[in-house]
Amino acid sequence: MRILITGCSTGFGRATAVEATRRGHEVIATARDVATLDDLDVAERLSLDVTDRASITAAVAQAGRLDALVNNAGVDRHGPVESYPEDVAQWVMDTNFWGTFRMTTAVAPAMRAQGSGVIVNMSSVQGRVGTPLGGVYSASKAAIESYSESAHFELSHFGVRMVVVQPGYFDTPMATKGSDELIEGTVYEELAAQWSSGSDSLNPAGRPGPDVVATAIVDALEDPETPLRVPVGNDAVMVLGARGSMDDVAFEAVMRGTLNLTW
């Protein structure tokens, strides 16, 4: 299988490139700065910026025929909705949702024409559950959820599969990079502390590493019976299961109790 993966410099993307290569797949690893991929042993390494249509067009042309696309590139910044900077919100949406949109539109016509293909879009538990101080990130992932479901109904008719991967809380560089800069000095510092402690309690042995998600992604690529949505991590299974089986009032009560939120 010839697989193009975005955002391979760190985290889920890099781990997925390694795992897919280990299983014998032909991996095209991409990142904005291709030099960050120099130590990655894959079939090809390409420069690709998912916020730049010209960069996408060039990379997809250079990649040639694809069997699969993993839309992994993403960014995050936590912050309260009342003071969240508009330029940061636009950056998050442009990378997470519009990047996924651009990449999908770049490869879907060829996959439809060849009658096969798999597109894996990276969502999150936060794509189904809005979390405090994660409003913009949650919104970007919720958009991916709806977009992917629509694409599933359209493209499955032509043999193209869509998969939405929903990780819980994992230990990756994106999970910590710049996570507090929009919260420090605000009235929401206590909420941030409570939420961090509570979410950590869902993984008492510590947050898993990205290899767990990489395994789930490659499994989904290989298994034609994979459902549309794939939660990954014990916390994801628990939270999404509760969200799907409860009304809003009951779910909020359970989450507040489970996470020991007094806010």
Coordinates of C-alpha atoms in Angstrom, one line a residue:
M1 CA 0.0 0.0 0.0
R2 CA 1.3 3.4 -1.0
I3 CA 0.5 5.8 1.9
L4 CA 0.9 9.6 2.1
I5 CA 1.0 10.9 5.7
T6 CA 1.0 14.6 6.7
G7 CA 2.6 16.0 9.8
C8 CA 5.4 13.4 10.2
S9 CA 7.9 15.6 12.1
T10 CA 6.7 14.4 15.5
G11 CA 4.0 12.6 17.4
F12 CA 1.3 10.5 15.7
G13 CA 2.5 11.2 12.2
R14 CA 6.0 10.1 12.8
A15 CA 4.9 7.0 14.7
T16 CA 2.5 6.0 11.9
A17 CA 5.2 6.4 9.3
V18 CA 7.4 4.1 11.3
E19 CA 4.7 1.5 11.9
A20 CA 3.4 1.4 8.4
T21 CA 7.0 1.0 7.0
R22 CA 7.6 -1.8 9.5
R23 CA 4.6 -3.6 8.1
G24 CA 5.9 -3.4 4.6
H25 CA 4.0 -0.4 3.3
E26 CA 5.4 2.3 1.0
V27 CA 5.3 5.5 3.0
I28 CA 5.5 9.0 1.8
A29 CA 6.2 11.0 4.9
T30 CA 5.6 14.8 4.7
A31 CA 6.2 17.9 6.9
R32 CA 6.5 21.6 6.4
D33 CA 10.2 21.4 7.1
V34 CA 11.4 18.3 5.2
A35 CA 14.7 18.4 7.1
T36 CA 12.9 17.2 10.2
L37 CA 12.3 13.9 8.4
D38 CA 16.0 13.3 7.6
D39 CA 16.3 10.5 10.2
L40 CA 13.0 8.8 9.1
D41 CA 13.5 5.6 7.2
V42 CA 10.6 5.7 4.7
A43 CA 10.2 5.3 1.0
E44 CA 10.0 9.1 0.3
R45 CA 10.2 12.3 2.2
L46 CA 8.4 15.4 0.9
S47 CA 7.9 19.0 1.9
L48 CA 4.2 19.7 2.4
D49 CA 2.3 22.6 4.1
V50 CA -1.4 21.7 4.5
T51 CA -2.2 25.5 4.7
D52 CA -0.8 26.1 1.2
R53 CA -2.7 24.8 -1.8
A54 CA 0.3 25.1 -4.1
S55 CA 2.4 23.1 -1.7
I56 CA -0.3 20.4 -1.6
T57 CA -0.6 20.3 -5.4
A58 CA 3.1 19.9 -5.9
A59 CA 3.4 17.2 -3.2
V60 CA 0.5 15.1 -4.5
A61 CA 1.8 15.4 -8.0
Q62 CA 5.2 14.2 -6.9
A63 CA 3.7 11.4 -4.9
G64 CA 1.8 9.9 -7.8
R65 CA -0.7 7.1 -7.3
L66 CA -1.8 6.7 -3.7
D67 CA -3.7 3.9 -2.0
A68 CA -4.1 5.9 1.2
L69 CA -3.9 9.3 2.8
V70 CA -3.5 10.0 6.5
N71 CA -4.5 13.5 7.4
N72 CA -2.6 13.9 10.6
A73 CA -1.1 17.4 10.5
G74 CA -2.6 19.4 13.3
V75 CA -2.0 22.2 15.9
D76 CA -3.5 23.1 19.2
R77 CA -3.6 26.0 21.7
H78 CA -5.8 26.0 24.8
G79 CA -7.5 29.2 25.9
P80 CA -10.7 30.6 27.2
V81 CA -13.3 31.5 24.6
E82 CA -13.8 35.0 25.9
S83 CA -10.2 36.1 25.1
Y84 CA -9.1 33.6 22.5
P85 CA -7.2 35.6 19.8
E86 CA -8.9 35.5 16.4
D87 CA -5.6 35.0 14.5
V88 CA -4.8 32.0 16.6
A89 CA -8.3 30.5 16.1
Q90 CA -7.9 31.0 12.3
W91 CA -4.5 29.3 12.4
V92 CA -5.9 26.3 14.3
M93 CA -8.9 26.0 11.9
D94 CA -6.7 26.5 8.8
T95 CA -4.4 23.7 9.8
N96 CA -6.7 21.2 11.4
F97 CA -9.9 21.5 9.4
W98 CA -9.0 23.3 6.2
G99 CA -5.8 21.3 5.9
T100 CA -7.9 18.1 6.0
F101 CA -10.3 19.6 3.5
R102 CA -7.5 20.6 1.1
M103 CA -5.7 17.3 1.3
T104 CA -9.0 15.3 0.8
T105 CA -10.0 17.3 -2.2
A106 CA -6.5 16.9 -3.7
V107 CA -6.6 13.1 -3.6
A108 CA -10.3 12.0 -3.6
P109 CA -10.9 12.5 -7.4
A110 CA -8.0 10.1 -8.3
M111 CA -9.1 7.6 -5.7
R112 CA -12.7 7.7 -7.0
A113 CA -11.4 7.2 -10.5
Q114 CA -9.2 4.2 -9.6
G115 CA -12.1 2.7 -7.5
S116 CA -10.2 2.3 -4.3
G117 CA -8.5 4.2 -1.5
V118 CA -8.5 5.0 2.2
I119 CA -8.6 8.4 3.8
V120 CA -7.9 8.5 7.5
N121 CA -8.7 11.8 9.2
M122 CA -7.4 12.6 12.7
S123 CA -10.1 13.8 15.0
S124 CA -10.1 13.5 18.8
V125 CA -12.3 12.8 21.8
Q126 CA -12.7 16.6 21.7
G127 CA -14.3 16.3 18.3
R128 CA -17.3 14.8 20.0
V129 CA -17.0 16.4 23.4
G130 CA -16.4 20.1 23.9
T131 CA -13.9 20.5 26.7
P132 CA -13.2 23.6 28.8
L133 CA -10.4 25.8 27.4
G134 CA -10.4 23.7 24.3
G135 CA -13.2 25.4 22.4
V136 CA -11.4 26.2 19.2
Y137 CA -9.5 22.9 19.0
S138 CA -12.8 21.1 19.7
A139 CA -14.5 23.1 17.0
S140 CA -11.8 22.2 14.4
K141 CA -12.1 18.5 15.2
A142 CA -15.9 18.6 15.3
A143 CA -15.8 20.0 11.8
I144 CA -13.6 17.1 10.7
E145 CA -16.1 14.7 12.2
S146 CA -19.0 16.0 10.2
Y147 CA -17.0 16.5 7.0
S148 CA -15.7 13.0 7.2
E149 CA -19.1 11.5 7.7
S150 CA -20.4 13.3 4.6
A151 CA -17.4 12.2 2.6
H152 CA -18.0 8.6 3.7
F153 CA -21.5 8.6 2.3
E154 CA -20.3 10.1 -1.0
L155 CA -17.1 8.2 -1.6
S156 CA -17.9 4.7 -0.3
H157 CA -20.1 4.2 -3.4
F158 CA -16.8 4.4 -5.4
G159 CA -14.8 2.1 -3.2
V160 CA -13.1 4.8 -1.2
R161 CA -13.1 4.3 2.6
M162 CA -13.2 7.1 5.2
V163 CA -11.9 6.5 8.7
V164 CA -12.1 9.0 11.6
V165 CA -9.5 8.2 14.4
Q166 CA -10.5 9.6 17.8
P167 CA -7.5 9.6 20.2
G168 CA -8.0 10.3 23.9
Y169 CA -5.2 12.0 25.8
F170 CA -1.7 10.9 24.7
D171 CA 1.8 12.0 25.4
T172 CA 2.8 13.9 22.3
P173 CA 4.7 17.2 21.7
M174 CA 1.4 18.9 20.5
A175 CA -0.2 18.0 23.8
T176 CA 2.2 20.3 25.7
K177 CA 3.5 22.9 23.2
G178 CA 2.1 26.3 24.1
S179 CA -0.7 24.7 26.1
D180 CA -0.8 27.3 28.8
E181 CA 0.3 30.6 27.2
L182 CA -3.3 31.8 26.6
I183 CA -4.5 30.8 30.1
E184 CA -1.7 32.2 32.3
G185 CA -2.8 35.3 34.2
T186 CA -6.5 34.8 33.5
V187 CA -9.3 33.9 35.9
Y188 CA -9.4 30.4 34.3
E189 CA -6.1 29.2 35.7
E190 CA -7.9 27.2 38.4
L191 CA -10.2 25.5 35.9
A192 CA -7.1 24.6 33.8
A193 CA -5.5 23.0 36.8
Q194 CA -8.6 21.0 37.7
W195 CA -9.1 19.9 34.1
S196 CA -5.4 18.8 33.8
S197 CA -5.5 16.8 37.0
G198 CA -8.9 15.3 36.2
S199 CA -7.9 14.2 32.6
D200 CA -4.7 12.7 33.9
S201 CA -6.7 10.6 36.3
L202 CA -8.3 8.9 33.4
N203 CA -4.9 7.4 32.6
P204 CA -3.6 6.4 36.1
A205 CA -0.5 4.7 34.6
G206 CA 0.3 7.8 32.6
R207 CA -0.7 9.0 29.2
P208 CA 0.2 6.4 26.5
G209 CA 2.7 7.3 23.7
P210 CA 1.9 7.8 20.1
D211 CA 2.7 4.2 19.1
V212 CA -0.8 3.1 20.3
V213 CA -2.5 5.5 17.9
A214 CA -0.1 4.6 15.1
T215 CA -1.0 0.9 15.5
A216 CA -4.7 1.8 15.3
I217 CA -4.2 3.9 12.2
V218 CA -2.3 1.2 10.3
D219 CA -4.8 -1.4 11.4
A220 CA -7.6 0.8 10.0
L221 CA -5.7 1.2 6.7
E222 CA -5.3 -2.6 6.4
D223 CA -8.8 -3.7 7.5
P224 CA -11.6 -3.0 5.0
E225 CA -14.2 -3.7 7.7
T226 CA -13.0 -0.8 9.9
P227 CA -16.0 1.3 11.0
L228 CA -16.2 5.0 10.2
R229 CA -15.1 6.1 13.7
V230 CA -12.3 4.5 15.7
P231 CA -11.8 5.7 19.3
V232 CA -8.2 5.0 20.6
G233 CA -7.3 4.8 24.3
N234 CA -9.2 3.7 27.4
D235 CA -10.2 7.2 28.2
A236 CA -11.6 7.8 24.6
V237 CA -13.6 4.6 24.8
M238 CA -15.0 5.6 28.2
V239 CA -15.8 9.2 27.5
L240 CA -17.3 8.6 24.0
G241 CA -19.3 5.7 25.3
A242 CA -20.8 7.9 28.0
R243 CA -21.4 10.7 25.6
G244 CA -23.3 8.5 23.3
S245 CA -25.5 6.9 26.0
M246 CA -26.5 9.9 28.1
D247 CA -28.3 13.2 27.7
D248 CA -26.4 16.4 28.2
V249 CA -27.3 16.9 31.9
A250 CA -26.4 13.3 32.9
F251 CA -23.1 13.4 30.9
E252 CA -22.0 16.6 32.4
A253 CA -22.7 15.3 35.9
V254 CA -20.7 12.1 35.3
M255 CA -17.8 14.0 33.8
R256 CA -17.7 16.5 36.7
G257 CA -17.8 13.7 39.2
T258 CA -15.2 11.5 37.4
L259 CA -12.8 14.4 36.9
N260 CA -13.4 16.0 40.4
L261 CA -14.4 19.3 38.9
T262 CA -15.6 21.9 41.4
W263 CA -15.6 24.8 38.9

